[in-house]
Coordinates of C-alpha atoms in Angstrom, one line a residue:
Chain A
X1173 CA -66.8 -49.0 3.4
X1174 CA -63.6 -50.3 2.0
X1175 CA -61.2 -51.6 4.6
X1176 CA -57.7 -52.2 3.8
X1177 CA -56.1 -55.2 5.4
X1178 CA -52.4 -55.1 5.9
X1179 CA -50.9 -58.2 7.6
X1180 CA -50.2 -57.0 11.1
X1181 CA -46.8 -58.5 11.5
X1182 CA -45.7 -56.3 8.6
X1183 CA -47.1 -53.1 10.0
X1184 CA -45.3 -53.6 13.3
X1185 CA -42.0 -52.0 13.6
X1186 CA -39.3 -54.5 12.8
X1187 CA -36.9 -55.0 15.7
X1188 CA -33.4 -56.1 15.3
X1189 CA -33.4 -59.9 15.2
X1190 CA -31.3 -61.3 18.0
X1191 CA -29.2 -64.2 17.0
X1192 CA -27.8 -67.0 19.1
X1193 CA -24.4 -65.7 18.2
X1194 CA -25.2 -62.2 19.7
X1195 CA -26.0 -63.9 22.9
X1196 CA -23.1 -66.3 22.8
X1197 CA -20.7 -63.4 22.2
X1198 CA -21.9 -62.0 25.5
X1199 CA -23.6 -58.9 24.1
X1200 CA -25.4 -57.1 26.9
X1201 CA -27.6 -55.3 24.5
X1202 CA -28.9 -58.6 23.2
X1203 CA -29.3 -59.9 26.7
X1204 CA -31.4 -57.0 27.7
X1205 CA -33.5 -56.9 24.5
X1206 CA -34.4 -60.6 24.9
X1207 CA -35.2 -60.1 28.6
X1208 CA -37.5 -57.2 27.9
X1209 CA -39.2 -58.7 24.8
X1210 CA -40.3 -61.8 26.7
X1211 CA -40.9 -60.4 30.2
X1212 CA -44.5 -59.3 29.9
X1213 CA -45.6 -62.3 27.9
X1214 CA -44.1 -64.5 30.5
X1215 CA -45.6 -62.8 33.4
X1216 CA -49.0 -62.8 31.8
X1217 CA -48.7 -66.5 31.2
X1218 CA -47.4 -67.2 34.7
X1219 CA -50.3 -65.4 36.3
X1220 CA -52.6 -68.3 35.7
X1221 CA -50.7 -70.2 38.4
X1222 CA -50.8 -69.4 42.0
X1223 CA -47.6 -67.6 42.6
X1224 CA -47.2 -64.0 43.4
X1225 CA -46.0 -61.4 40.9
X1226 CA -42.7 -61.2 42.8
X1227 CA -42.3 -65.0 42.6
X1228 CA -43.1 -64.9 38.9
X1229 CA -40.4 -62.4 38.2
X1230 CA -38.0 -64.6 40.1
X1231 CA -39.0 -67.6 38.1
X1232 CA -38.7 -65.6 34.9
X1233 CA -35.1 -64.6 35.8
X1234 CA -34.2 -68.2 36.8
X1235 CA -35.7 -69.5 33.6
X1236 CA -33.7 -66.9 31.7
X1237 CA -30.5 -67.8 33.4
X1238 CA -31.0 -71.5 32.7
X1239 CA -31.8 -70.7 29.0
X1240 CA -28.7 -68.5 28.8
X1241 CA -26.4 -71.2 30.4
X1242 CA -27.7 -73.7 27.9
X1243 CA -27.0 -71.4 25.0
X1244 CA -23.5 -71.0 26.4
X1245 CA -22.9 -74.7 26.9
X1246 CA -24.1 -75.4 23.3
X1247 CA -27.2 -77.3 24.4
X1248 CA -29.3 -74.9 22.5
X1249 CA -27.6 -74.7 19.2
X1250 CA -30.1 -73.1 17.0
X1251 CA -33.4 -71.4 17.5
X1252 CA -35.5 -74.2 16.0
X1253 CA -38.0 -73.1 18.6
X1254 CA -38.4 -69.4 19.4
X1255 CA -36.7 -68.0 22.5
X1256 CA -40.2 -67.6 24.0
X1257 CA -40.9 -71.3 23.6
X1258 CA -37.8 -72.2 25.5
X1259 CA -38.4 -69.7 28.2
X1260 CA -42.0 -70.8 28.7
X1261 CA -41.0 -74.4 28.7
X1262 CA -38.3 -73.9 31.3
X1263 CA -40.5 -71.5 33.3
X1264 CA -43.4 -73.9 33.4
X1265 CA -41.1 -76.5 34.8
X1266 CA -39.8 -74.2 37.4
X1267 CA -43.3 -73.0 38.4
X1268 CA -44.5 -76.6 38.9
X1269 CA -41.4 -77.3 40.9
X1270 CA -42.0 -74.3 43.1
X1271 CA -45.7 -75.1 43.6
X1272 CA -44.7 -78.6 44.6
X1273 CA -42.2 -77.2 47.1
X1274 CA -44.8 -74.7 48.4
X1275 CA -47.2 -77.6 48.7
X1276 CA -49.7 -75.8 46.6
X1277 CA -52.0 -78.1 44.7
X1278 CA -52.3 -77.8 41.0
X1279 CA -55.9 -76.7 40.4
X1280 CA -58.2 -78.6 38.1
X1281 CA -58.0 -75.8 35.5
X1282 CA -54.4 -76.5 34.7
X1283 CA -54.0 -78.9 31.9
X1284 CA -51.1 -81.0 33.0
X1285 CA -50.9 -82.7 29.6
X1286 CA -49.2 -79.6 28.4
X1287 CA -46.4 -80.2 30.7
X1288 CA -45.6 -83.3 28.8
X1289 CA -44.7 -81.3 25.8
X1290 CA -42.5 -79.1 27.9
X1291 CA -40.6 -82.1 29.1
X1292 CA -39.3 -82.5 25.6
X1293 CA -37.6 -79.1 25.8
X1294 CA -36.5 -79.5 29.4
X1295 CA -35.1 -82.9 28.7
X1296 CA -32.3 -81.7 26.5
X1297 CA -31.3 -79.0 28.8
X1298 CA -29.3 -78.8 32.0
X1299 CA -31.8 -77.8 34.6
X1300 CA -30.5 -78.9 38.0
X1301 CA -28.8 -76.3 40.1
X1302 CA -27.8 -78.1 43.3
X1303 CA -25.6 -76.2 45.7
X1304 CA -21.9 -76.4 45.4
X1305 CA -20.1 -79.4 47.0
X1306 CA -17.2 -78.8 49.5
X1307 CA -14.8 -79.5 46.8
X1308 CA -16.4 -77.0 44.5
X1309 CA -16.5 -74.3 47.2
X1310 CA -12.8 -74.7 47.6
X1311 CA -12.2 -74.5 43.9
X1312 CA -14.4 -71.4 43.8
X1313 CA -12.3 -69.7 46.4
X1314 CA -9.0 -70.4 44.6
X1315 CA -10.4 -69.6 41.2
X1316 CA -11.0 -66.1 42.5
X1317 CA -7.4 -65.7 43.4
X1318 CA -6.2 -66.4 39.8
X1319 CA -5.1 -63.4 37.6
X1320 CA -7.8 -61.8 35.5
X1321 CA -6.3 -63.2 32.3
X1322 CA -6.5 -66.8 33.6
X1323 CA -10.1 -66.3 34.8
X1324 CA -11.1 -64.9 31.5
X1325 CA -9.4 -67.7 29.5
X1326 CA -11.0 -70.4 31.6
X1327 CA -14.4 -68.8 31.5
X1328 CA -14.2 -68.6 27.7
X1329 CA -13.4 -72.2 27.6
X1330 CA -15.5 -73.8 30.3
X1331 CA -18.5 -71.5 30.3
X1332 CA -18.8 -69.9 26.9
X1333 CA -17.7 -73.1 25.1
X1334 CA -15.1 -71.3 22.9
X1335 CA -12.6 -73.5 21.1
X1336 CA -8.9 -72.8 21.5
X1337 CA -9.0 -71.2 18.0
X1338 CA -11.9 -68.9 19.0
X1339 CA -10.1 -67.9 22.2
X1340 CA -7.0 -67.1 20.2
X1341 CA -9.0 -64.8 17.9
X1342 CA -11.1 -63.3 20.7
X1343 CA -8.2 -62.5 23.0
X1344 CA -5.6 -61.7 20.4
X1345 CA -3.2 -64.5 21.2
X1346 CA -0.5 -65.2 18.7
X1347 CA -1.1 -68.9 18.1
X1348 CA -3.2 -71.8 19.3
X1349 CA -0.2 -73.2 21.1
X1350 CA 0.2 -70.0 23.1
X1351 CA -3.5 -70.4 24.2
X1352 CA -3.0 -74.1 25.1
X1353 CA 0.2 -73.3 27.1
X1354 CA -1.6 -70.4 28.9
X1355 CA -4.5 -72.7 29.8
X1356 CA -2.2 -75.4 31.1
X1357 CA -0.4 -72.9 33.2
X1358 CA -3.6 -71.5 34.7
X1359 CA -4.9 -75.0 35.5
X1360 CA -1.5 -75.9 37.1
X1361 CA -1.5 -72.7 39.3
X1362 CA -5.0 -73.4 40.4
X1363 CA -4.2 -77.0 41.4
X1364 CA -1.1 -76.0 43.2
X1365 CA -2.9 -73.3 45.2
X1366 CA -5.5 -75.7 46.3
X1367 CA -3.0 -78.4 47.2
X1368 CA -0.8 -76.0 49.1
X1369 CA -3.7 -75.0 51.2
X1370 CA -5.3 -78.3 51.8
X1371 CA -2.3 -80.4 52.8
Chain B
X984 CA -1.4 -91.6 25.0
X985 CA -1.2 -88.7 27.4
X986 CA -1.9 -86.3 24.5
X987 CA -4.9 -88.4 23.5
X988 CA -6.4 -88.1 26.9
X989 CA -5.9 -84.4 27.0
X990 CA -7.4 -84.1 23.6
X991 CA -10.4 -86.2 24.6
X992 CA -11.1 -83.9 27.5
X993 CA -10.6 -80.9 25.4
X994 CA -13.0 -82.2 22.8
X995 CA -15.5 -83.1 25.5
X996 CA -15.6 -79.7 27.0
X997 CA -15.9 -78.0 23.7
X998 CA -18.7 -80.3 22.7
X999 CA -16.8 -81.8 19.8
X1000 CA -16.6 -85.5 20.7
X1001 CA -17.5 -87.9 17.9
X1002 CA -19.4 -91.1 18.6
X1003 CA -16.2 -93.2 18.6
X1004 CA -14.4 -90.7 20.8
X1005 CA -17.4 -90.7 23.2
X1006 CA -17.0 -94.5 23.6
X1007 CA -13.3 -94.2 24.3
X1008 CA -14.1 -91.4 26.7
X1009 CA -16.6 -93.5 28.6
X1010 CA -14.3 -96.4 28.8
X1011 CA -11.5 -94.3 30.2
X1012 CA -13.7 -92.8 32.7
X1013 CA -14.6 -96.3 33.9
X1014 CA -11.1 -97.7 34.3
X1015 CA -8.6 -94.9 34.4
X1016 CA -8.5 -93.3 37.8
X1017 CA -6.2 -90.4 36.8
X1018 CA -8.4 -89.6 33.8
X1019 CA -11.5 -89.7 36.0
X1020 CA -9.8 -87.3 38.6
X1021 CA -8.9 -84.9 35.8
X1022 CA -12.3 -85.0 34.4
X1023 CA -13.9 -84.4 37.7
X1024 CA -11.6 -81.5 38.4
X1025 CA -12.5 -79.8 35.1
X1026 CA -16.2 -80.5 35.5
X1027 CA -16.1 -79.0 39.0
X1028 CA -14.3 -76.0 37.6
X1029 CA -16.9 -75.6 34.9
X1030 CA -19.6 -75.7 37.5
X1031 CA -17.8 -73.1 39.7
X1032 CA -17.4 -70.7 36.8
X1033 CA -21.0 -71.2 35.9
X1034 CA -21.9 -70.3 39.4
X1035 CA -19.9 -67.1 39.3
X1036 CA -21.4 -66.1 36.0
X1037 CA -24.9 -66.8 37.2
X1038 CA -24.4 -64.5 40.1
X1039 CA -23.2 -61.8 37.7
X1040 CA -26.1 -62.5 35.4
X1041 CA -28.6 -62.3 38.2
X1042 CA -27.3 -58.8 39.1
X1043 CA -27.7 -57.8 35.5
X1044 CA -31.2 -59.1 35.3
X1045 CA -32.1 -57.2 38.5
X1046 CA -30.8 -54.0 36.8
X1047 CA -33.0 -54.7 33.7
X1048 CA -35.9 -55.2 36.1
X1049 CA -35.3 -51.8 37.7
X1050 CA -35.2 -50.2 34.2
X1051 CA -38.6 -51.9 33.4
X1052 CA -40.0 -50.5 36.6
X1053 CA -38.8 -47.0 35.9
X1054 CA -40.2 -47.2 32.4
X1055 CA -43.6 -48.1 33.8
X1056 CA -43.3 -45.1 36.2
X1057 CA -42.5 -42.8 33.3
X1058 CA -45.4 -44.1 31.3
X1059 CA -48.0 -43.6 34.0
X1060 CA -47.7 -39.8 34.2
X1061 CA -47.9 -39.7 30.4
X1062 CA -51.4 -41.3 30.7
X1063 CA -52.3 -38.6 33.2
X1064 CA -51.0 -36.0 30.8
X1065 CA -53.1 -37.5 28.1
X1066 CA -56.2 -37.2 30.2
X1067 CA -55.4 -33.6 30.9
X1068 CA -54.8 -33.0 27.3
X1069 CA -58.2 -34.6 26.4
X1070 CA -59.8 -32.3 29.0
X1071 CA -58.0 -29.3 27.6
X1072 CA -59.1 -30.1 24.1
X1073 CA -62.7 -30.4 25.2
X1074 CA -62.5 -26.9 26.5
X1075 CA -60.8 -25.8 23.4
X1076 CA -63.4 -27.5 21.2
X1077 CA -66.3 -25.8 23.0
X1078 CA -64.4 -22.6 22.6
X1079 CA -64.1 -23.1 18.9
X1080 CA -67.8 -23.9 18.7
X1081 CA -67.3 -27.6 18.2
X1082 CA -65.5 -27.2 14.9
X1083 CA -63.9 -30.4 13.8
X1084 CA -65.6 -32.3 16.7
X1085 CA -65.7 -35.5 14.7
X1086 CA -62.2 -35.6 13.4
X1087 CA -60.8 -34.8 16.9
X1088 CA -62.7 -37.5 18.6
X1089 CA -62.7 -40.3 16.2
X1090 CA -61.0 -43.2 17.9
X1091 CA -58.0 -44.4 16.1
X1092 CA -58.7 -48.1 16.2
X1093 CA -55.6 -49.1 14.3
X1094 CA -53.3 -47.2 16.8
X1095 CA -55.1 -48.7 19.8
X1096 CA -54.9 -52.2 18.2
X1097 CA -51.2 -51.8 17.5
X1098 CA -50.5 -50.6 21.0
X1099 CA -52.2 -53.6 22.5
X1100 CA -51.6 -56.4 20.1
X1101 CA -48.8 -58.9 20.6
X1102 CA -48.8 -62.1 18.7
X1103 CA -49.2 -64.9 21.3
X1104 CA -46.0 -67.0 21.4
X1105 CA -46.1 -70.7 20.7
X1106 CA -46.0 -72.1 24.2
X1107 CA -47.5 -75.5 23.5
X1108 CA -45.4 -77.3 20.9
X1109 CA -41.7 -77.7 21.2
X1110 CA -39.9 -77.7 18.0
X1111 CA -36.7 -79.3 19.0
X1112 CA -33.4 -79.5 17.2
X1113 CA -33.1 -82.7 15.2
X1114 CA -36.8 -83.2 15.5
X1115 CA -37.4 -85.0 12.3
X1116 CA -41.0 -86.2 12.9
X1117 CA -42.8 -84.5 10.1
X1118 CA -46.1 -84.1 11.9
X1119 CA -48.6 -81.6 10.7
X1120 CA -48.7 -80.1 14.1
X1121 CA -45.0 -79.5 14.0
X1122 CA -45.3 -77.9 10.5
X1123 CA -48.2 -75.8 11.7
X1124 CA -46.3 -74.4 14.7
X1125 CA -43.1 -73.9 12.7
X1126 CA -45.0 -71.8 10.2
X1127 CA -46.7 -70.0 13.0
X1128 CA -43.4 -69.1 14.7
X1129 CA -41.9 -67.9 11.4
X1130 CA -44.9 -65.7 10.7
X1131 CA -46.2 -67.7 7.8
X1132 CA -49.8 -67.6 9.1
X1133 CA -51.6 -68.9 6.0
X1134 CA -49.3 -71.9 5.9
X1135 CA -49.9 -72.5 9.6
X1136 CA -53.7 -72.4 9.0
X1137 CA -53.4 -74.8 6.0
X1138 CA -51.5 -77.2 8.2
X1139 CA -53.9 -77.0 11.1
X1140 CA -56.8 -77.7 8.8
X1141 CA -55.1 -80.8 7.5
X1142 CA -54.8 -82.4 10.9
X1143 CA -57.4 -85.2 11.1
X1144 CA -60.4 -84.6 13.3
X1145 CA -59.3 -87.3 15.8
X1146 CA -55.9 -85.6 16.4
X1147 CA -57.4 -82.1 16.9
X1148 CA -56.5 -80.5 20.2
X1149 CA -58.3 -77.7 22.1
X1150 CA -55.4 -75.3 21.8
X1151 CA -55.3 -75.5 18.0
X1152 CA -58.4 -73.2 17.8
X1153 CA -56.6 -70.6 19.9
X1154 CA -53.6 -70.6 17.5
X1155 CA -55.8 -70.8 14.4
X1156 CA -57.6 -67.7 15.7
X1157 CA -54.2 -66.0 16.3
X1158 CA -53.2 -66.8 12.7
X1159 CA -56.5 -65.4 11.3
X1160 CA -56.1 -62.2 13.4
X1161 CA -52.6 -61.8 12.1
X1162 CA -53.9 -62.1 8.6
X1163 CA -56.6 -59.5 9.3
X1164 CA -59.5 -61.9 9.1
X1165 CA -61.2 -60.6 12.2
X1166 CA -64.5 -62.4 11.6
X1167 CA -63.0 -65.9 11.7
X1168 CA -60.6 -64.9 14.5
X1169 CA -63.5 -63.7 16.7
X1170 CA -65.6 -66.8 16.1
X1171 CA -62.7 -69.1 17.2
X1172 CA -61.7 -67.0 20.1
X1173 CA -65.3 -67.0 21.3
X1174 CA -65.2 -70.8 21.2
X1175 CA -62.0 -71.0 23.2
X1176 CA -63.1 -68.4 25.7
X1177 CA -66.2 -70.4 26.5
X1178 CA -64.5 -73.8 26.5
X1179 CA -63.5 -73.7 30.1
X1180 CA -60.0 -74.9 29.3
X1181 CA -56.6 -73.6 28.7
X1182 CA -56.2 -70.1 27.1
X1183 CA -59.7 -69.2 28.2
X1184 CA -58.6 -65.8 29.6
X1185 CA -56.2 -65.2 26.8
X1186 CA -58.9 -65.9 24.2
X1187 CA -61.2 -63.4 25.9
X1188 CA -58.5 -60.7 25.5
X1189 CA -57.8 -61.5 21.9
X1190 CA -61.5 -61.7 21.2
X1191 CA -61.7 -58.0 22.3
X1192 CA -58.7 -57.2 20.1
X1193 CA -60.4 -58.9 17.1
X1194 CA -63.4 -56.6 17.6
X1195 CA -61.1 -53.6 18.1
X1196 CA -59.4 -54.4 14.8
X1197 CA -62.8 -54.6 13.1
X1198 CA -63.6 -51.2 14.6
X1199 CA -66.5 -52.7 16.5
X1200 CA -66.5 -50.5 19.6
X1201 CA -69.5 -52.0 21.3
X1202 CA -68.4 -55.6 21.1
X1203 CA -64.8 -54.6 22.1
X1204 CA -66.2 -53.0 25.3
X1205 CA -68.4 -56.0 26.1
X1206 CA -65.5 -58.4 25.6
X1207 CA -63.2 -56.3 27.7
X1208 CA -65.7 -55.9 30.5
X1209 CA -66.1 -59.6 30.6
X1210 CA -62.4 -60.1 30.8
X1211 CA -62.0 -57.7 33.7
X1212 CA -64.8 -59.3 35.6
X1213 CA -63.7 -62.9 35.1
X1214 CA -59.9 -62.9 34.9
X1215 CA -56.8 -61.2 36.0
X1216 CA -55.1 -61.8 32.6
X1217 CA -54.2 -58.4 31.1
X1218 CA -56.8 -56.7 33.4
X1219 CA -54.9 -53.5 33.7
X1220 CA -54.5 -53.2 29.9
X1221 CA -58.2 -54.0 29.5
X1222 CA -59.2 -51.2 31.9
X1223 CA -56.9 -48.8 30.2
X1224 CA -58.3 -49.7 26.8
X1225 CA -61.9 -49.4 28.1
X1226 CA -61.0 -45.8 29.3
X1227 CA -59.7 -45.0 25.8
X1228 CA -62.9 -46.3 24.2
X1229 CA -65.4 -44.6 26.5

C-alpha cells in the first residue's frame, strides 16, 4: 500500500505567530494565546514532580508572570529560545523552590543535571520576588493617588521600558520635551505627597 | 552635570547604558549620595509599578484559566454526543443491512493522530541570546525549535559518542516522527521508554503516537495500555484514544 508522508508540522493549521513585540505592546490577545498554547504542555511536564495540579497551575502562572516581566524589562530581547523553553526553565526553578519549601525530597528519578541547563536561562532573568519594603509600600500607596495620565506614563517608562520617544508616539504627545516635562512633574508630585505625609 | 546624571538614570531605566556610561553610573552610585537616593527612589518606583501590574496580570491569568475550564466542560458533552452518535449509527447501519459498514467504521488514523500530536518542546537546552558557542547540540536544538527536523537529526548524529546524552534519543525520535519516519521514531521511543530515565513516560506516549501514525492499531493499543498502567502522563488522553480505537 502506498502511504503518503506529509511532514506533520506542515499539515497542522498554522497559528498566528506571536512576536515579542505583540507581548510588549500589551496585547491581551497575544497574552492569552501564549498562555493557552503552553498550558497543557507545561502541566504535563510538571506532573512528574510531586505537586498537586492546583499547585502546578499556580507555578505555571507565576512562571508566566516572571517571563512576561522579563520581556517587559528587556531582559528577554529576542526569542532565541522558544517561549516554551523559557517557561519550562523558569517553571522548573519554581517547582524545585517550592519542593524545597514544602520539604519534599527530590526523588531519584529526577535528573538534577537538567536543572543546570535551566540555570543558564534563569541566570539572565529577574526571578526574585521579595515582599515590598516599608518604603515601597508607602510609594505604592501614593502612586495610586496620582492621576491616570501620570500612572500610565510612569508605567510605560518603568515597567514597559518605553523610551521617551516611544511614549510620545504611543500617547500622542506633541514632542519629547513635553513627555520629559510631564514625567518630571509626575515624579515631583509623587515625592511631594510622600514627604507631606511622612514629615 | 545635573543633566548628565538625569540622562544617566534615564538611560539606565531604558536599558540603554553603554559600557562607559555604566562605569560612570557605578562610580556615581558609590560616591554621590544624592544620585544614589534618586536611583533608589526610581528603582523602588519601578518595583512598585511591577507589583501593581503583576496583580493585574494574575487576575487576567485567572480569567484565562476559567476560560480553559469552561472549554473542557464544553468538550466533554461533545464526547458523550459522539458516543450517542456512534450508537445511533450502529442502529442505522443494521437498519440499512450493514451497507457501507467498512467505510463508516474505518478509523481515521490521521485525524486521531492530528488531534493528539503536539511536538514536544525543547525543555533541555537553553539557547540564550548572545550564546556564541557553536556546539552541535546548540545547532541541533536550534534546528529542532525552528522545525528543521532533518537538520536537527544531522546535527544530533554528528555529536561524538562520548558527548551523547540520554535525552538526545528522545528528541531524535521526535524529529523522525515529525518527518513521518514512524519506524525510526518508534525504535528510539522504545529505547527511551525502557531506559528508566528522564522522558520515560513521555516516550511511551509518543511511541503510541508513532504506531498510530503508522496505522498499527494493535501496537498503539498496547503502548497506550502500558502508559495508563505505569504513568499518569497523558493518562486521560490515552484512555480517550483507547476508547476511540476499540
